[in-house]
């Protein structure tokens, strides 16, 4: 077990009820599959607080704090202040998830943009990278990111569960961002996504699960968990034509550099 190549799941929601009930079992599975870290992602103030508690109680877990675009219209006046405070904690390594979502359309787009910009500013203030959720909103997300880049220079962030166009990928890379691939990379029909993944510079690529959602093949449709990140890593290794071990080493080194974990 000690010789397993290292893996890092850069996006999971361990505070979700379906996962929070069995943190210990999930971490055992992580250990059995070589995971050295899991970034658990906040979506509300409550879930950000829950993520911090998980990170402070488990060595392998670190936290991201933020308000997901689908929840910004539920955020109360003091909620953003709490996120700003949480962002200072040592156990917090990233800001988010933020971004824009026109698929669910739970919150007015202007409000989503307002919160997206707040997260970007918090990254500038803390030096901790932001995590972008983008669903049916590529042009809007690019507009916000382009403005940020023009005003403040290179972007310290990641496009999570990337499934956008090659043009979008190139812009994000040009702006200095990372691209993270989830279980969607393993779905049979996503041939173009695998072709795109093969072109991403090796120092800009991350892997994630987005657990409990988006389980990779062969678990598609089931509850996802961080240990399953290995299936996405196997497919990504094939995309690059490299060994699984090398892919694990590269993506884990990227994750640790990106999150400033030693
Ligand atoms: Zn997420």
GROMACS .gro file of N, CA, C and O in nm, residues 81-138:
model
  232
   81UNK      N    1  -1.946   3.791   0.502
   81UNK     CA    2  -1.848   3.824   0.606
   81UNK      C    3  -1.789   3.697   0.668
   81UNK      O    4  -1.669   3.692   0.699
   82UNK      N    5  -1.875   3.597   0.688
   82UNK     CA    6  -1.827   3.471   0.745
   82UNK      C    7  -1.728   3.403   0.651
   82UNK      O    8  -1.624   3.353   0.694
   83UNK      N    9  -1.759   3.403   0.522
   83UNK     CA   10  -1.668   3.341   0.424
   83UNK      C   11  -1.532   3.412   0.427
   83UNK      O   12  -1.427   3.347   0.425
   84UNK      N   13  -1.535   3.544   0.432
   84UNK     CA   14  -1.409   3.621   0.435
   84UNK      C   15  -1.328   3.583   0.559
   84UNK      O   16  -1.205   3.565   0.551
   85UNK      N   17  -1.397   3.564   0.670
   85UNK     CA   18  -1.327   3.525   0.792
   85UNK      C   19  -1.271   3.383   0.779
   85UNK      O   20  -1.154   3.358   0.811
   86UNK      N   21  -1.355   3.290   0.732
   86UNK     CA   22  -1.310   3.151   0.714
   86UNK      C   23  -1.187   3.143   0.623
   86UNK      O   24  -1.101   3.058   0.642
   87UNK      N   25  -1.184   3.231   0.523
   87UNK     CA   26  -1.077   3.223   0.422
   87UNK      C   27  -0.939   3.243   0.484
   87UNK      O   28  -0.838   3.205   0.424
   88UNK      N   29  -0.934   3.300   0.604
   88UNK     CA   30  -0.805   3.324   0.668
   88UNK      C   31  -0.751   3.199   0.738
   88UNK      O   32  -0.632   3.193   0.770
   89UNK      N   33  -0.836   3.100   0.764
   89UNK     CA   34  -0.793   2.983   0.841
   89UNK      C   35  -0.685   2.904   0.768
   89UNK      O   36  -0.688   2.892   0.646
   90UNK      N   37  -0.593   2.846   0.845
   90UNK     CA   38  -0.485   2.766   0.786
   90UNK      C   39  -0.536   2.642   0.715
   90UNK      O   40  -0.477   2.597   0.617
   91UNK      N   41  -0.645   2.584   0.765
   91UNK     CA   42  -0.698   2.461   0.704
   91UNK      C   43  -0.768   2.489   0.571
   91UNK      O   44  -0.800   2.397   0.496
   92UNK      N   45  -0.792   2.616   0.543
   92UNK     CA   46  -0.859   2.656   0.418
   92UNK      C   47  -0.753   2.685   0.312
   92UNK      O   48  -0.668   2.773   0.330
   93UNK      N   49  -0.758   2.609   0.203
   93UNK     CA   50  -0.655   2.618   0.100
   93UNK      C   51  -0.706   2.679  -0.030
   93UNK      O   52  -0.627   2.699  -0.123
   94UNK      N   53  -0.838   2.702  -0.041
   94UNK     CA   54  -0.892   2.754  -0.166
   94UNK      C   55  -1.025   2.825  -0.140
   94UNK      O   56  -1.086   2.809  -0.034
   95UNK      N   57  -1.068   2.902  -0.241
   95UNK     CA   58  -1.188   2.985  -0.232
   95UNK      C   59  -1.291   2.933  -0.332
   95UNK      O   60  -1.266   2.930  -0.452
   96UNK      N   61  -1.406   2.891  -0.281
   96UNK     CA   62  -1.511   2.844  -0.371
   96UNK      C   63  -1.589   2.727  -0.312
   96UNK      O   64  -1.560   2.686  -0.200
   97UNK      N   65  -1.693   2.677  -0.385
   97UNK     CA   66  -1.687   2.703  -0.525
   97UNK      C   67  -1.772   2.823  -0.563
   97UNK      O   68  -1.876   2.848  -0.506
   98UNK      N   69  -1.722   2.891  -0.666
   98UNK     CA   70  -1.791   3.007  -0.720
   98UNK      C   71  -1.815   2.981  -0.868
   98UNK      O   72  -1.805   2.868  -0.912
   99UNK      N   73  -1.851   3.084  -0.942
   99UNK     CA   74  -1.876   3.066  -1.085
   99UNK      C   75  -2.018   3.105  -1.121
   99UNK      O   76  -2.082   3.182  -1.049
  100UNK      N   77  -2.067   3.051  -1.233
  100UNK     CA   78  -2.199   3.087  -1.284
  100UNK      C   79  -2.272   2.963  -1.333
  100UNK      O   80  -2.211   2.871  -1.388
  101UNK      N   81  -2.405   2.963  -1.313
  101UNK     CA   82  -2.486   2.848  -1.349
  101UNK      C   83  -2.617   2.896  -1.410
  101UNK      O   84  -2.704   2.948  -1.340
  102UNK      N   85  -2.631   2.879  -1.541
  102UNK     CA   86  -2.757   2.915  -1.608
  102UNK      C   87  -2.844   2.791  -1.629
  102UNK      O   88  -2.956   2.802  -1.678
  103UNK      N   89  -2.794   2.673  -1.593
  103UNK     CA   90  -2.871   2.551  -1.611
  103UNK      C   91  -2.983   2.544  -1.508
  103UNK      O   92  -3.100   2.528  -1.541
  104UNK      N   93  -2.947   2.559  -1.380
  104UNK     CA   94  -3.049   2.554  -1.275
  104UNK      C   95  -3.119   2.688  -1.259
  104UNK      O   96  -3.235   2.693  -1.221
  105UNK      N   97  -3.042   2.797  -1.284
  105UNK     CA   98  -3.104   2.928  -1.280
  105UNK      C   99  -3.173   2.955  -1.146
  105UNK      O  100  -3.282   3.010  -1.140
  106UNK      N  101  -3.108   2.912  -1.036
  106UNK     CA  102  -3.165   2.932  -0.903
  106UNK      C  103  -3.150   3.076  -0.855
  106UNK      O  104  -3.220   3.119  -0.764
  107UNK      N  105  -3.055   3.148  -0.910
  107UNK     CA  106  -3.024   3.283  -0.863
  107UNK      C  107  -3.012   3.374  -0.985
  107UNK      O  108  -2.962   3.331  -1.088
  108UNK      N  109  -3.055   3.501  -0.973
  108UNK     CA  110  -3.041   3.594  -1.086
  108UNK      C  111  -2.894   3.603  -1.127
  108UNK      O  112  -2.806   3.605  -1.041
  109UNK      N  113  -2.870   3.611  -1.258
  109UNK     CA  114  -2.731   3.606  -1.307
  109UNK      C  115  -2.649   3.724  -1.254
  109UNK      O  116  -2.530   3.708  -1.223
  110UNK      N  117  -2.711   3.841  -1.239
  110UNK     CA  118  -2.635   3.956  -1.188
  110UNK      C  119  -2.583   3.930  -1.047
  110UNK      O  120  -2.472   3.971  -1.012
  111UNK      N  121  -2.665   3.864  -0.967
  111UNK     CA  122  -2.623   3.832  -0.830
  111UNK      C  123  -2.512   3.727  -0.832
  111UNK      O  124  -2.416   3.735  -0.754
  112UNK      N  125  -2.525   3.631  -0.923
  112UNK     CA  126  -2.419   3.530  -0.937
  112UNK      C  127  -2.286   3.597  -0.974
  112UNK      O  128  -2.181   3.563  -0.920
  113UNK      N  129  -2.293   3.691  -1.069
  113UNK     CA  130  -2.171   3.762  -1.113
  113UNK      C  131  -2.112   3.841  -0.996
  113UNK      O  132  -1.990   3.840  -0.974
  114UNK      N  133  -2.198   3.906  -0.920
  114UNK     CA  134  -2.152   3.984  -0.804
  114UNK      C  135  -2.074   3.894  -0.707
  114UNK      O  136  -1.964   3.929  -0.664
  115UNK      N  137  -2.127   3.777  -0.675
  115UNK     CA  138  -2.058   3.686  -0.584
  115UNK      C  139  -1.933   3.625  -0.647
  115UNK      O  140  -1.832   3.606  -0.578
  116UNK      N  141  -1.939   3.597  -0.775
  116UNK     CA  142  -1.821   3.546  -0.845
  116UNK      C  143  -1.705   3.645  -0.827
  116UNK      O  144  -1.594   3.608  -0.788
  117UNK      N  145  -1.734   3.773  -0.849
  117UNK     CA  146  -1.629   3.876  -0.836
  117UNK      C  147  -1.579   3.888  -0.693
  117UNK      O  148  -1.461   3.913  -0.670
  118UNK      N  149  -1.668   3.868  -0.596
  118UNK     CA  150  -1.623   3.873  -0.456
  118UNK      C  151  -1.522   3.761  -0.428
  118UNK      O  152  -1.423   3.782  -0.358
  119UNK      N  153  -1.550   3.642  -0.483
  119UNK     CA  154  -1.457   3.530  -0.463
  119UNK      C  155  -1.322   3.561  -0.528
  119UNK      O  156  -1.217   3.530  -0.472
  120UNK      N  157  -1.325   3.621  -0.648
  120UNK     CA  158  -1.199   3.653  -0.717
  120UNK      C  159  -1.118   3.753  -0.634
  120UNK      O  160  -0.996   3.742  -0.622
  121UNK      N  161  -1.187   3.849  -0.577
  121UNK     CA  162  -1.119   3.947  -0.492
  121UNK      C  163  -1.060   3.879  -0.369
  121UNK      O  164  -0.946   3.909  -0.327
  122UNK      N  165  -1.134   3.786  -0.312
  122UNK     CA  166  -1.086   3.715  -0.192
  122UNK      C  167  -0.960   3.634  -0.224
  122UNK      O  168  -0.870   3.623  -0.141
  123UNK      N  169  -0.953   3.580  -0.345
  123UNK     CA  170  -0.830   3.513  -0.389
  123UNK      C  171  -0.714   3.611  -0.394
  123UNK      O  172  -0.604   3.583  -0.347
  124UNK      N  173  -0.740   3.729  -0.448
  124UNK     CA  174  -0.631   3.829  -0.453
  124UNK      C  175  -0.586   3.868  -0.314
  124UNK      O  176  -0.468   3.888  -0.289
  125UNK      N  177  -0.680   3.877  -0.221
  125UNK     CA  178  -0.646   3.919  -0.085
  125UNK      C  179  -0.575   3.811  -0.004
  125UNK      O  180  -0.494   3.842   0.082
  126UNK      N  181  -0.609   3.685  -0.031
  126UNK     CA  182  -0.555   3.576   0.051
  126UNK      C  183  -0.443   3.499  -0.017
  126UNK      O  184  -0.367   3.428   0.049
  127UNK      N  185  -0.434   3.510  -0.150
  127UNK     CA  186  -0.338   3.427  -0.223
  127UNK      C  187  -0.385   3.283  -0.240
  127UNK      O  188  -0.312   3.200  -0.295
  128UNK      N  189  -0.508   3.252  -0.193
  128UNK     CA  190  -0.560   3.116  -0.206
  128UNK      C  191  -0.644   3.106  -0.335
  128UNK      O  192  -0.726   3.194  -0.361
  129UNK      N  193  -0.622   3.002  -0.414
  129UNK     CA  194  -0.683   2.996  -0.548
  129UNK      C  195  -0.835   2.979  -0.545
  129UNK      O  196  -0.891   2.920  -0.452
  130UNK      N  197  -0.901   3.030  -0.649
  130UNK     CA  198  -1.047   3.017  -0.660
  130UNK      C  199  -1.084   2.894  -0.745
  130UNK      O  200  -1.007   2.850  -0.829
  131UNK      N  201  -1.205   2.845  -0.721
  131UNK     CA  202  -1.256   2.726  -0.790
  131UNK      C  203  -1.383   2.763  -0.865
  131UNK      O  204  -1.480   2.810  -0.805
  132UNK      N  205  -1.381   2.743  -0.998
  132UNK     CA  206  -1.492   2.789  -1.081
  132UNK      C  207  -1.583   2.674  -1.124
  132UNK      O  208  -1.538   2.575  -1.181
  133UNK      N  209  -1.711   2.694  -1.093
  133UNK     CA  210  -1.818   2.607  -1.144
  133UNK      C  211  -1.879   2.680  -1.264
  133UNK      O  212  -1.912   2.798  -1.255
  134UNK      N  213  -1.891   2.611  -1.376
  134UNK     CA  214  -1.946   2.674  -1.497
  134UNK      C  215  -2.044   2.578  -1.561
  134UNK      O  216  -2.006   2.472  -1.609
  135UNK      N  217  -2.172   2.614  -1.556
  135UNK     CA  218  -2.272   2.527  -1.620
  135UNK      C  219  -2.363   2.609  -1.710
  135UNK      O  220  -2.431   2.700  -1.663
  136UNK      N  221  -2.358   2.577  -1.838
  136UNK     CA  222  -2.435   2.649  -1.940
  136UNK      C  223  -2.410   2.799  -1.932
  136UNK      O  224  -2.501   2.879  -1.954
  137UNK      N  225  -2.289   2.839  -1.900
  137UNK     CA  226  -2.260   2.981  -1.879
  137UNK      C  227  -2.119   3.017  -1.924
  137UNK      O  228  -2.059   3.110  -1.871
  138UNK      N  229  -2.067   2.943  -2.024
  138UNK     CA  230  -1.929   2.968  -2.063
  138UNK      C  231  -1.901   3.112  -2.104
  138UNK      O  232  -1.803   3.171  -2.056
   0.00000   0.00000   0.00000
